[in-house]
mmCIF file of C-alpha atoms in Angstrom:
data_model
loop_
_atom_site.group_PDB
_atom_site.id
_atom_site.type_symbol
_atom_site.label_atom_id
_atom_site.label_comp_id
_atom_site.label_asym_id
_atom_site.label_seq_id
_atom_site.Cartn_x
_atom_site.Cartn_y
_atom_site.Cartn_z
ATOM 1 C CA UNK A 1482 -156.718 8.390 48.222
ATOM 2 C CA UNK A 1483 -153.737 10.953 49.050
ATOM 3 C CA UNK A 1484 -153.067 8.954 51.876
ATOM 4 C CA UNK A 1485 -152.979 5.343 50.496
ATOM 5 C CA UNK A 1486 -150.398 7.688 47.818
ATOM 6 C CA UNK A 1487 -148.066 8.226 50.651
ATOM 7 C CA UNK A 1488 -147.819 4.918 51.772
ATOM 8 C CA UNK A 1489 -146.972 3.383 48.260
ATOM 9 C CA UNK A 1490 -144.505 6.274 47.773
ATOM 10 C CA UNK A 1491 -143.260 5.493 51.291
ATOM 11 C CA UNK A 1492 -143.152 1.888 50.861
ATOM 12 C CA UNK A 1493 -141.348 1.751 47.443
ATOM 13 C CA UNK A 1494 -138.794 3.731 49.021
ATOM 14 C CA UNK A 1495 -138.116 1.309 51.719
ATOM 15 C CA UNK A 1496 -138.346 -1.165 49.362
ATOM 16 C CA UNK A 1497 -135.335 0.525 47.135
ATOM 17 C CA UNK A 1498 -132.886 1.286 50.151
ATOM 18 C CA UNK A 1499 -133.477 -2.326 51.679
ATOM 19 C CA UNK A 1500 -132.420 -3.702 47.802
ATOM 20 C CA UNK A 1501 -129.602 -0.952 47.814
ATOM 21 C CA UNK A 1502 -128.765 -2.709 50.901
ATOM 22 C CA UNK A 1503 -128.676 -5.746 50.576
ATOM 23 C CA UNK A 1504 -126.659 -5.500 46.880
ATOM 24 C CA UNK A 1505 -124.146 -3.655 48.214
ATOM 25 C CA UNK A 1506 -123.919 -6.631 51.220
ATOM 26 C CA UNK A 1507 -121.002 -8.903 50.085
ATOM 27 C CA UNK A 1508 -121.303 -12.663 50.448
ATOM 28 C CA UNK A 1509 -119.077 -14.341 52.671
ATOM 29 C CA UNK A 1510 -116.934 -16.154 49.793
ATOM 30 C CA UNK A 1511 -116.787 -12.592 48.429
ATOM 31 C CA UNK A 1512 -115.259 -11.511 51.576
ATOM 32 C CA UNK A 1513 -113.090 -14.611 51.881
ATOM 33 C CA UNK A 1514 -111.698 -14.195 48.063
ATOM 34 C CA UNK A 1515 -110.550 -10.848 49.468
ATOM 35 C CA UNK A 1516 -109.072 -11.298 52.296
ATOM 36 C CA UNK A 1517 -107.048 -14.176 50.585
ATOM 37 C CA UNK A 1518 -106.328 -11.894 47.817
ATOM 38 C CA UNK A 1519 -104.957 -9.383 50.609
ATOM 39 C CA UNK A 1520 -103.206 -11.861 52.443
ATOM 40 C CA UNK A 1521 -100.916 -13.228 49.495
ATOM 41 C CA UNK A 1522 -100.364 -9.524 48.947
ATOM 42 C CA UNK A 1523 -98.397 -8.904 51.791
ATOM 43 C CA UNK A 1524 -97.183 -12.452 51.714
ATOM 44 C CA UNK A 1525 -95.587 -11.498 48.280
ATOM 45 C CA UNK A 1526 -94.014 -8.389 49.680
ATOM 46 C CA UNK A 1527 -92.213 -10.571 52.444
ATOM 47 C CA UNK A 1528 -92.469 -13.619 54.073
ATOM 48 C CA UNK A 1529 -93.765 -12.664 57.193
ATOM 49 C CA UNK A 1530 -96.284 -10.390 57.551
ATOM 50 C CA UNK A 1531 -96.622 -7.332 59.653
ATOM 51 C CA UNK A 1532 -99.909 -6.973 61.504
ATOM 52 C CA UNK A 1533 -101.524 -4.072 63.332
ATOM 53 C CA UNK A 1534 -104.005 -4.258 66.425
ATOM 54 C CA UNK A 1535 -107.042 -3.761 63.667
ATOM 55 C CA UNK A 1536 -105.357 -6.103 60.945
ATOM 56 C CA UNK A 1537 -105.081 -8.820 63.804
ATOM 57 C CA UNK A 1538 -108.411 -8.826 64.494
ATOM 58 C CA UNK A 1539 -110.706 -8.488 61.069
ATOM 59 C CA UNK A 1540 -107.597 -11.021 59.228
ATOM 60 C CA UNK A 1541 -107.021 -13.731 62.278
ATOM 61 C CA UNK A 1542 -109.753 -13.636 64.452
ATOM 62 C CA UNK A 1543 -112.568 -12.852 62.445
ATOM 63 C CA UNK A 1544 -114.683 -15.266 60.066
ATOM 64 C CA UNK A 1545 -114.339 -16.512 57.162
ATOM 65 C CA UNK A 1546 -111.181 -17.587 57.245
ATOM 66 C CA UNK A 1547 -109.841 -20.401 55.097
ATOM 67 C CA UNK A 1548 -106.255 -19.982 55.830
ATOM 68 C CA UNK A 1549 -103.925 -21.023 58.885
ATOM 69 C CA UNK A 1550 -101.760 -18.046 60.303
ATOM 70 C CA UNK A 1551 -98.671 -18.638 61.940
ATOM 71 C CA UNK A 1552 -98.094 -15.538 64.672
ATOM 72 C CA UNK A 1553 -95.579 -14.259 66.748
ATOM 73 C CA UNK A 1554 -95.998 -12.008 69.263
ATOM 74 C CA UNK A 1555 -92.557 -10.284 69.884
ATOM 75 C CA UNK A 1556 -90.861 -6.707 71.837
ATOM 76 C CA UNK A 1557 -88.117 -5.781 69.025
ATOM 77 C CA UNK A 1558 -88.241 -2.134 70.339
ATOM 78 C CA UNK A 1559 -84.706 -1.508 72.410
ATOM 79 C CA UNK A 1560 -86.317 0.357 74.968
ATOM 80 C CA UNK A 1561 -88.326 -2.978 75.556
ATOM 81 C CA UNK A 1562 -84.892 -4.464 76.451
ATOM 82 C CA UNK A 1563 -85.460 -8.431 75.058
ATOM 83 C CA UNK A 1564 -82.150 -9.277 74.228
ATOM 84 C CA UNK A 1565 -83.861 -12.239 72.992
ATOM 85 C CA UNK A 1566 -86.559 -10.986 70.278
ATOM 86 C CA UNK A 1567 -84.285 -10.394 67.598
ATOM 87 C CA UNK A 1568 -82.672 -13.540 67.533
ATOM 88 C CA UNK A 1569 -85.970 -15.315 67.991
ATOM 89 C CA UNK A 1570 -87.320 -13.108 64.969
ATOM 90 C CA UNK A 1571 -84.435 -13.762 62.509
ATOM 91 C CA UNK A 1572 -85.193 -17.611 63.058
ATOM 92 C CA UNK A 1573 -88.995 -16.928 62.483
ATOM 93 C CA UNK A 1574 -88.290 -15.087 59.447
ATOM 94 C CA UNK A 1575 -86.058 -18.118 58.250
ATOM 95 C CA UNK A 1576 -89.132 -20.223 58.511
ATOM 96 C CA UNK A 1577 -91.256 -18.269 56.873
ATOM 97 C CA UNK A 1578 -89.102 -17.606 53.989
ATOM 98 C CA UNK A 1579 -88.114 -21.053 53.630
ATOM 99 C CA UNK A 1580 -91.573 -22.243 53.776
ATOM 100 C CA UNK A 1581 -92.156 -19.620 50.403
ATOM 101 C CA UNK A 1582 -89.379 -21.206 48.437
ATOM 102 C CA UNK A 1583 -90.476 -24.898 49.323
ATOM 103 C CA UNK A 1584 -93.514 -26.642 47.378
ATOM 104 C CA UNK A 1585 -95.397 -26.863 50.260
ATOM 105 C CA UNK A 1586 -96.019 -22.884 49.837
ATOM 106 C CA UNK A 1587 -100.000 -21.957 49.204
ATOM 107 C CA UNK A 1588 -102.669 -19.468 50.013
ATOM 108 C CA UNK A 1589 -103.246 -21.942 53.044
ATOM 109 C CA UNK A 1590 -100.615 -20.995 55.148
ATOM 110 C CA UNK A 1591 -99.374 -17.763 56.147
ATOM 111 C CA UNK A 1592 -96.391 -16.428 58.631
ATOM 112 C CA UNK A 1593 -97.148 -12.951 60.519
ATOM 113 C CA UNK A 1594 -95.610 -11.086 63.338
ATOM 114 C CA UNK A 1595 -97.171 -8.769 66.008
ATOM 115 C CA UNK A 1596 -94.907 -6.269 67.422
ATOM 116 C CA UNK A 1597 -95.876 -4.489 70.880
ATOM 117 C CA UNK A 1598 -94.846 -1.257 69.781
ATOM 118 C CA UNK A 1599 -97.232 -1.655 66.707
ATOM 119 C CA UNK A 1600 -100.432 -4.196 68.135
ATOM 120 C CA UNK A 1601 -100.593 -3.143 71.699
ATOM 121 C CA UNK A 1602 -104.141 -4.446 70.773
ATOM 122 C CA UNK A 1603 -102.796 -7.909 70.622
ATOM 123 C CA UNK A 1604 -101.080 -8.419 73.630
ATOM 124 C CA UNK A 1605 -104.372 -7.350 75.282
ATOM 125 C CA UNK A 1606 -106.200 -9.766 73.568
ATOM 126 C CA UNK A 1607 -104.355 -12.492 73.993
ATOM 127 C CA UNK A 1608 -103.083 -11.584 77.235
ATOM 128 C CA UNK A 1609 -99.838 -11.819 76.937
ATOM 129 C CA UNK A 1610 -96.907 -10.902 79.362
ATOM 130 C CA UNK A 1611 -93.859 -12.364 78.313
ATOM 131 C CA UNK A 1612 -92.447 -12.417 75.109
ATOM 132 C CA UNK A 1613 -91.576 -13.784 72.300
ATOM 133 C CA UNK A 1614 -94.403 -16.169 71.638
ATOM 134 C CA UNK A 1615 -95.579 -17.975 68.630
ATOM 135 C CA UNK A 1616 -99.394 -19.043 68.090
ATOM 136 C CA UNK A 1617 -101.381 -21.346 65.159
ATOM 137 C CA UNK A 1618 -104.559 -19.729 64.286
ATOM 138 C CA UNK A 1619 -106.253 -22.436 62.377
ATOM 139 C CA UNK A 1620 -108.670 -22.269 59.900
ATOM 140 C CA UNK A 1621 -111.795 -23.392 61.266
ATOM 141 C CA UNK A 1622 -111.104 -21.228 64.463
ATOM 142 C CA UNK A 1623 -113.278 -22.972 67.374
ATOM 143 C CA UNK A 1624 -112.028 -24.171 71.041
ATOM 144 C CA UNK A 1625 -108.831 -22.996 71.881
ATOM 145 C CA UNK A 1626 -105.968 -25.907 71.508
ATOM 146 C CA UNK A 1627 -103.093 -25.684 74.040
ATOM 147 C CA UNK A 1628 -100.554 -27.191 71.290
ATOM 148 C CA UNK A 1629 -101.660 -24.007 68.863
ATOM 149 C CA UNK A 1630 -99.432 -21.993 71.303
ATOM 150 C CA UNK A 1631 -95.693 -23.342 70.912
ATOM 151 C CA UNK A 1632 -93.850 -24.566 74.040
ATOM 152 C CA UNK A 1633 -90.532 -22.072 73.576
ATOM 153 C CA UNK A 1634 -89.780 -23.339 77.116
ATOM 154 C CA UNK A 1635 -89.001 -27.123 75.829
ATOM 155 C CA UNK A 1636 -88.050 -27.101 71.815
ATOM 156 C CA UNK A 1637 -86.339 -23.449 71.888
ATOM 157 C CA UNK A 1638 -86.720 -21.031 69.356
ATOM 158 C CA UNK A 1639 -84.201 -22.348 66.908
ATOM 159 C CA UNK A 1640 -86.001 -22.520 62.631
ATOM 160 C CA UNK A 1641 -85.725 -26.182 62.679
ATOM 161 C CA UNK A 1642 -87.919 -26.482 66.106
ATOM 162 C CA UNK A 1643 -90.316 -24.044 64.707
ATOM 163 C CA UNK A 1644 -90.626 -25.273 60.972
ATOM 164 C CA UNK A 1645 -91.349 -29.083 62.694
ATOM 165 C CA UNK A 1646 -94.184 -27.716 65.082
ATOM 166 C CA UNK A 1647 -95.604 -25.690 61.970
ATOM 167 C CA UNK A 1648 -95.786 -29.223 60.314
ATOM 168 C CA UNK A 1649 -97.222 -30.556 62.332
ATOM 169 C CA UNK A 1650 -99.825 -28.015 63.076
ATOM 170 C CA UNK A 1651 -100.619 -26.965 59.030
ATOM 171 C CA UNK A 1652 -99.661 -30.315 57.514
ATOM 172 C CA UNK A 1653 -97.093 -28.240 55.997
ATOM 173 C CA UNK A 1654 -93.627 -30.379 55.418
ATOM 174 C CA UNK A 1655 -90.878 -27.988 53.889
ATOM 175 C CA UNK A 1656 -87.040 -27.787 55.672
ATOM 176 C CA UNK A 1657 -85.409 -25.013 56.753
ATOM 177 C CA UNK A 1658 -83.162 -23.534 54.486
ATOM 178 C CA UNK A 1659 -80.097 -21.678 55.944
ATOM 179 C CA UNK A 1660 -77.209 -19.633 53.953
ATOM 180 C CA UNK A 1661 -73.571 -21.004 54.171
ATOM 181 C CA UNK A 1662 -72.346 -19.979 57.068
ATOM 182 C CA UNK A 1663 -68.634 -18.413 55.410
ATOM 183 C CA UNK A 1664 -67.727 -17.100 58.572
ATOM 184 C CA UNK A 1665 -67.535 -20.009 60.475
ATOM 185 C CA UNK A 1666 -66.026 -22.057 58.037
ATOM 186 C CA UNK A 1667 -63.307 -19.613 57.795
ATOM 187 C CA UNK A 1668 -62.610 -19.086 61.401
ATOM 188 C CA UNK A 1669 -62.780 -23.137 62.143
ATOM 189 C CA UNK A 1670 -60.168 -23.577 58.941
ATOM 190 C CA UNK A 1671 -57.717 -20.825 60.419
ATOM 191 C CA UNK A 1672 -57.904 -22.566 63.759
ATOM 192 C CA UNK A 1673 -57.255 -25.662 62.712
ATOM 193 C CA UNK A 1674 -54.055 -23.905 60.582
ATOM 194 C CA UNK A 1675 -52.884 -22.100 63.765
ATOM 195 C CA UNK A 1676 -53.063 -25.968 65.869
ATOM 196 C CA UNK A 1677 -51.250 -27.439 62.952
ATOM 197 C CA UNK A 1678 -48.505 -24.696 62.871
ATOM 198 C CA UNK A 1679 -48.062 -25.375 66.885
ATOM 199 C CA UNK A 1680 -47.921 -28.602 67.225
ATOM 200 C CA UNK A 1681 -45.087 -28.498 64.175
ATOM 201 C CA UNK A 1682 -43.268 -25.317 65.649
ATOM 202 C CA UNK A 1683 -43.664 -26.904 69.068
ATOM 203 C CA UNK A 1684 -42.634 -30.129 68.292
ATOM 204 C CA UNK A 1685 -39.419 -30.267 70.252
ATOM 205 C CA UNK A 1686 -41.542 -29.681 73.181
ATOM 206 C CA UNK A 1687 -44.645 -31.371 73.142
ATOM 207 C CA UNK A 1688 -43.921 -33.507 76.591
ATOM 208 C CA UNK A 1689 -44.644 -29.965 78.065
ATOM 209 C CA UNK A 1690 -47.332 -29.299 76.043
ATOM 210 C CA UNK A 1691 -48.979 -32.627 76.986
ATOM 211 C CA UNK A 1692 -48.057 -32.183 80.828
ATOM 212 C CA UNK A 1693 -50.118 -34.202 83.573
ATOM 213 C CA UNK A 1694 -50.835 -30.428 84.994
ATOM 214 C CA UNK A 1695 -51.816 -29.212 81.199
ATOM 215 C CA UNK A 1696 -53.941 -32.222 80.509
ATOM 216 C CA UNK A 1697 -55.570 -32.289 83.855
ATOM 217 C CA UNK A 1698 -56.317 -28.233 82.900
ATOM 218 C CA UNK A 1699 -57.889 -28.985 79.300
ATOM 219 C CA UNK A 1700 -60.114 -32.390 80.772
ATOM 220 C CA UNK A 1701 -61.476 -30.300 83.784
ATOM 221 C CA UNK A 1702 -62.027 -27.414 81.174
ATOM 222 C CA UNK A 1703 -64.430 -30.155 78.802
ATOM 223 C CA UNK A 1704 -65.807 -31.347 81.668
ATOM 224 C CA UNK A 1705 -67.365 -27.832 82.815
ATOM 225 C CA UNK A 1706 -68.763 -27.059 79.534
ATOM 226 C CA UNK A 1707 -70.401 -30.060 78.990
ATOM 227 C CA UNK A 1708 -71.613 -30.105 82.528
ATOM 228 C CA UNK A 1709 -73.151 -26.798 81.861
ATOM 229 C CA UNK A 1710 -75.171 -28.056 79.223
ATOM 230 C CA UNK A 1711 -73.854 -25.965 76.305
ATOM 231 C CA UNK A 1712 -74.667 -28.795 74.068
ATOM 232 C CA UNK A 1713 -78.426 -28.299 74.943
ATOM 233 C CA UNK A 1714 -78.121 -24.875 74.197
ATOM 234 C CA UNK A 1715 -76.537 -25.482 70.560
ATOM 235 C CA UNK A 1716 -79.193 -28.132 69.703
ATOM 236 C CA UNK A 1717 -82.243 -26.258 71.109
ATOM 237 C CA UNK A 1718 -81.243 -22.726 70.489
ATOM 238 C CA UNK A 1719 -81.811 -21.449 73.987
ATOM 239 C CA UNK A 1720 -81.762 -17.608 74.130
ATOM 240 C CA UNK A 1721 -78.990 -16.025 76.071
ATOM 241 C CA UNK A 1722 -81.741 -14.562 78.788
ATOM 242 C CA UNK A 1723 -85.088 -13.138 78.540
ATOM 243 C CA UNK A 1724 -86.854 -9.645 79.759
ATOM 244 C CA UNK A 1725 -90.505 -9.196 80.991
ATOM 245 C CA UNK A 1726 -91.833 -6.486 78.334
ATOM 246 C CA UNK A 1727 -94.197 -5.399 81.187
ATOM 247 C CA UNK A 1728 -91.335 -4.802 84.137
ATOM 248 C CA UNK A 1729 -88.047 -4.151 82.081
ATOM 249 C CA UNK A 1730 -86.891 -7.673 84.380
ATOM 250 C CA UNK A 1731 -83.851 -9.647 82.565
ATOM 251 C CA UNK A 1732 -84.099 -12.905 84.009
ATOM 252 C CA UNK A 1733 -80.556 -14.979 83.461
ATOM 253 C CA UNK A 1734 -82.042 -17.962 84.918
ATOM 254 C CA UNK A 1735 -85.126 -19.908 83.658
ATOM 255 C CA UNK A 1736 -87.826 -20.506 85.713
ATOM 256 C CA UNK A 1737 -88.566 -23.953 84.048
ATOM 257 C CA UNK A 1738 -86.928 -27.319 85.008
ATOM 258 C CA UNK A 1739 -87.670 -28.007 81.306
ATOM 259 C CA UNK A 1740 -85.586 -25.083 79.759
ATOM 260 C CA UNK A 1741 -82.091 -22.516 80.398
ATOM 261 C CA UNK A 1742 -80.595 -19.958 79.007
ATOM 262 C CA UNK A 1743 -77.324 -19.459 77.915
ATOM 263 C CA UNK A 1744 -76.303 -17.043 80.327
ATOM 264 C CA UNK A 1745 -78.080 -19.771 82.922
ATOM 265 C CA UNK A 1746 -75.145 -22.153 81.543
ATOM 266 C CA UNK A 1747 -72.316 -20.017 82.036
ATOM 267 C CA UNK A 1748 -73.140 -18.957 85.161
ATOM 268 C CA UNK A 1749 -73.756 -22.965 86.297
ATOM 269 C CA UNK A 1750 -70.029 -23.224 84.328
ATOM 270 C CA UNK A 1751 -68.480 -21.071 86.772
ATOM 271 C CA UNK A 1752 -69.991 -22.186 89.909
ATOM 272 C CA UNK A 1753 -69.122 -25.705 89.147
ATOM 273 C CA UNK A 1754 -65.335 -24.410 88.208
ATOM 274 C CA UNK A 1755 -65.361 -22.667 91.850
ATOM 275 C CA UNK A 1756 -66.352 -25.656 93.536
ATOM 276 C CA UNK A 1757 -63.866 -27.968 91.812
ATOM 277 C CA UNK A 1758 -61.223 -25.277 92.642
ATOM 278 C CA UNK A 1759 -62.515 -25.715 96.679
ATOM 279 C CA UNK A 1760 -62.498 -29.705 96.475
ATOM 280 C CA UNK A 1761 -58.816 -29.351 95.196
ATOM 281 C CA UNK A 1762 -57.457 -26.687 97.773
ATOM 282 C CA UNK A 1763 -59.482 -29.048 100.376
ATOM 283 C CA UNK A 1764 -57.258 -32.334 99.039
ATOM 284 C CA UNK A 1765 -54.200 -31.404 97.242
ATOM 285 C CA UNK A 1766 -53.266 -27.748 98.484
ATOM 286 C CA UNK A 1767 -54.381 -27.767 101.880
ATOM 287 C CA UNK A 1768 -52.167 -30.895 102.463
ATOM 288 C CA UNK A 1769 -49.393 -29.699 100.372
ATOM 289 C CA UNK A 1770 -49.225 -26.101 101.884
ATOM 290 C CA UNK A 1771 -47.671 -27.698 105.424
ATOM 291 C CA UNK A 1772 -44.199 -27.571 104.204
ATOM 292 C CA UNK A 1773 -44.570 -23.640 103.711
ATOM 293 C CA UNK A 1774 -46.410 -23.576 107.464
ATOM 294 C CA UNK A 1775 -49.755 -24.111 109.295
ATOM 295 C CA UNK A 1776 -50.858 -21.253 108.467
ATOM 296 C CA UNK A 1777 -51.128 -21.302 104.954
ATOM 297 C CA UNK A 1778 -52.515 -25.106 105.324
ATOM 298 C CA UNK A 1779 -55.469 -23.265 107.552
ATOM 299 C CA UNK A 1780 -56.231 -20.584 104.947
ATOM 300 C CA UNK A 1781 -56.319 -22.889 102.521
ATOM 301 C CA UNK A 1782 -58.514 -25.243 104.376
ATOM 302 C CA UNK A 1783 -60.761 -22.421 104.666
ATOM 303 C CA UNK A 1784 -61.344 -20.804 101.741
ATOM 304 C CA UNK A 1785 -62.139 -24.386 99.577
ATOM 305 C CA UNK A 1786 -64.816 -24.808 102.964
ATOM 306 C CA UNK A 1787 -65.783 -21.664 102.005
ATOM 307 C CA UNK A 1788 -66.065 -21.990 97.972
ATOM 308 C CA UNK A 1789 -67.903 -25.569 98.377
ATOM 309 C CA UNK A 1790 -69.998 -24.226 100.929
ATOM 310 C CA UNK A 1791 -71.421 -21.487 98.770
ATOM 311 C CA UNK A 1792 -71.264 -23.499 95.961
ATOM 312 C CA UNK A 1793 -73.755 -25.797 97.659
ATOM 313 C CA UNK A 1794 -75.990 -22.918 98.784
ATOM 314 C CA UNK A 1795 -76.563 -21.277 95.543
ATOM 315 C CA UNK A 1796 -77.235 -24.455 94.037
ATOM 316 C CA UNK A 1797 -79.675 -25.538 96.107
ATOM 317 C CA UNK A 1798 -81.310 -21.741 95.892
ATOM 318 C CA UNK A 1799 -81.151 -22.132 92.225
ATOM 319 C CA UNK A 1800 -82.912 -25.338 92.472
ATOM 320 C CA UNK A 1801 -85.721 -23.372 94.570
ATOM 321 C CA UNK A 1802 -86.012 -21.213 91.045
ATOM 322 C CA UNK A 1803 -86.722 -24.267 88.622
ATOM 323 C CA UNK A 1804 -88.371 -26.122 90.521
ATOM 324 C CA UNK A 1805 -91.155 -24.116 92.456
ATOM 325 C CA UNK A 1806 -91.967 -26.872 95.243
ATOM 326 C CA UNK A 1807 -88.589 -27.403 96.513
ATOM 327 C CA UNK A 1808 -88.278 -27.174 100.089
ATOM 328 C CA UNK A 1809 -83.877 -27.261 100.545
ATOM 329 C CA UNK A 1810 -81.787 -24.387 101.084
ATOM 330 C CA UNK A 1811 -78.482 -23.782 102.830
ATOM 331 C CA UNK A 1812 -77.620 -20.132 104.023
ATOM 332 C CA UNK A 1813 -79.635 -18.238 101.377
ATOM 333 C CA UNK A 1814 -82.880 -18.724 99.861
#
């Protein structure tokens, strides 16, 4: 009899911690309601939200999860040296807050950021070893998708590039709304002032102004920077170079055929302005300098060799950069 005692006692007490238990259990829509709750929280405080290492995982990789997160993975720290993150991060932060002040804004979508400095965790995770990077963690989570990880290296970094990717990832349509831009109104209105005022002041002298040797100057000048692609760089919003977070490395030339940076252009700028200065000391100085002596005809001869030769060389190396298969060089590699 005492012993049958025990084992009701000992039973009813299992019984009451297993329904403890299981009440204090939340459902999974309870946990869902909260993390949404949570989510439009920090949404509300700013646009895009900063995540730790243990944020990243129970809000973006763990289930349920109703909601789309829109991530980048970024090095702001100075001693990271990526002269590129901030810029990249004040154009993801211009998404994010215009995507709050369109109507496509809900408790679908949300904009967060991973620093290294903050979510080592992260970069572990995901494996990452260059930054910045931007990733769509969709809803349903499942197989990895290759377009949920945004090509930088074709489309830039520039809001506009981002917000149309983020459309057409979240089948959210909003536009990217930018501040006037006073500064650059006022400095293209003063220099169109200060042209003005020197063509009029300059008037009486404008068949020096307009010289063949002046023109020829100017069109050579336009011919470099468009040759150098800085149009690209205006309409994709190309970085000006970009630093492995893991080796300190500044790289001033992309290593995609697809992509440059803007230091990439001006360097490409001034080699093609070297070898244009060679091609003319090869046909108009070289010829012209034999009325001074042969001398100066031979140095002359020799140093646009020399500037088209090397010219041609670090082309071709710079070629073996971008494009990892090809086989041509000419005195360096």
């Amino acid at each position: 009899m005492a012993r049958l005692l025990v084992v009701i006692l000992v039973g009813l007490g299992l019984a009451a911690t297993l329904c403890n238990a299981l009440a204090g259990k939340k459902s999974k829509q309870e946990i869902l309601e909260e993390k949404v709750s949570q989510m439009m929280k920090w949404a509300d405080r700013r646009p895009v939200i900063k995540l730790n290492s243990d944020q990243f995982k129970e809000y973006l990789r763990t289930q349920p999860r109703n909601y789309s997160v829109i991530m980048m993975a970024t090095a702001l720290g100075s001693r990271h040296g990526c002269s590129i993150c901030k810029q990249a991060s004040d154009e993801f932060y211009a998404v994010g807050s215009s995507y709050q002040q369109s109507d496509a804004y809900s408790n679908k979508v949300f904009f967060a950021m991973a620093d290294f400095d903050s979510a080592q965790g992260v970069f572990q995770t995901l494996q990452l070893k260059t930054v910045p990077v931007f990733y769509h963690f969709p809803a349903k989570g499942g197989k990895k998708n290759r377009l949920d990880q945004y090509d930088m290296g074709r489309f830039g970094f520039s809001a506009e590039s981002l917000a149309k990717w983020v459309g057409e990832r979240t089948d959210a349509d909003f536009k990217v709304r930018r501040p006037p831009n006073y500064m650059m109104l006022f400095g293209g209105s003063a220099g169109v002032l200060f042209l003005l005022a020197l063509i009029y002041y300059k008037r009486k002298s404008m068949e020096q102004l307009v010289s063949r040797h002046n023109c020829a100057v100017m069109s050579l000048f336009v011919i470099l920077l468009m040759l150098s692609g800085q149009m690209w760089n205006q309409i994709r919003g190309a970085p000006m170079a970009q630093t492995d977070p893991n080796t300190g490395k500044v790289a001033y030339i992309s290593g995609s055929g697809q992509f440059q940076f803007i230091a990439e252009s001006y360097i490409i700028m001034a080699m093609y302005g070297m070898g244009a200065v060679g091609w003319i000391l090869l046909s108009e100085q070289g010829p012209a300098a034999m009325k001074y002596s042969s001398g100066a005809q031979t140095t002359m001869i020799f140093v646009g060799v020399g500037l088209v030769g090397f010219v041609f060389s670090w082309l071709l190396s710079t070629m073996r950069i971008k494009n990892r298969g090809y086989p041509y060089y000419f005195l360096m590699k």
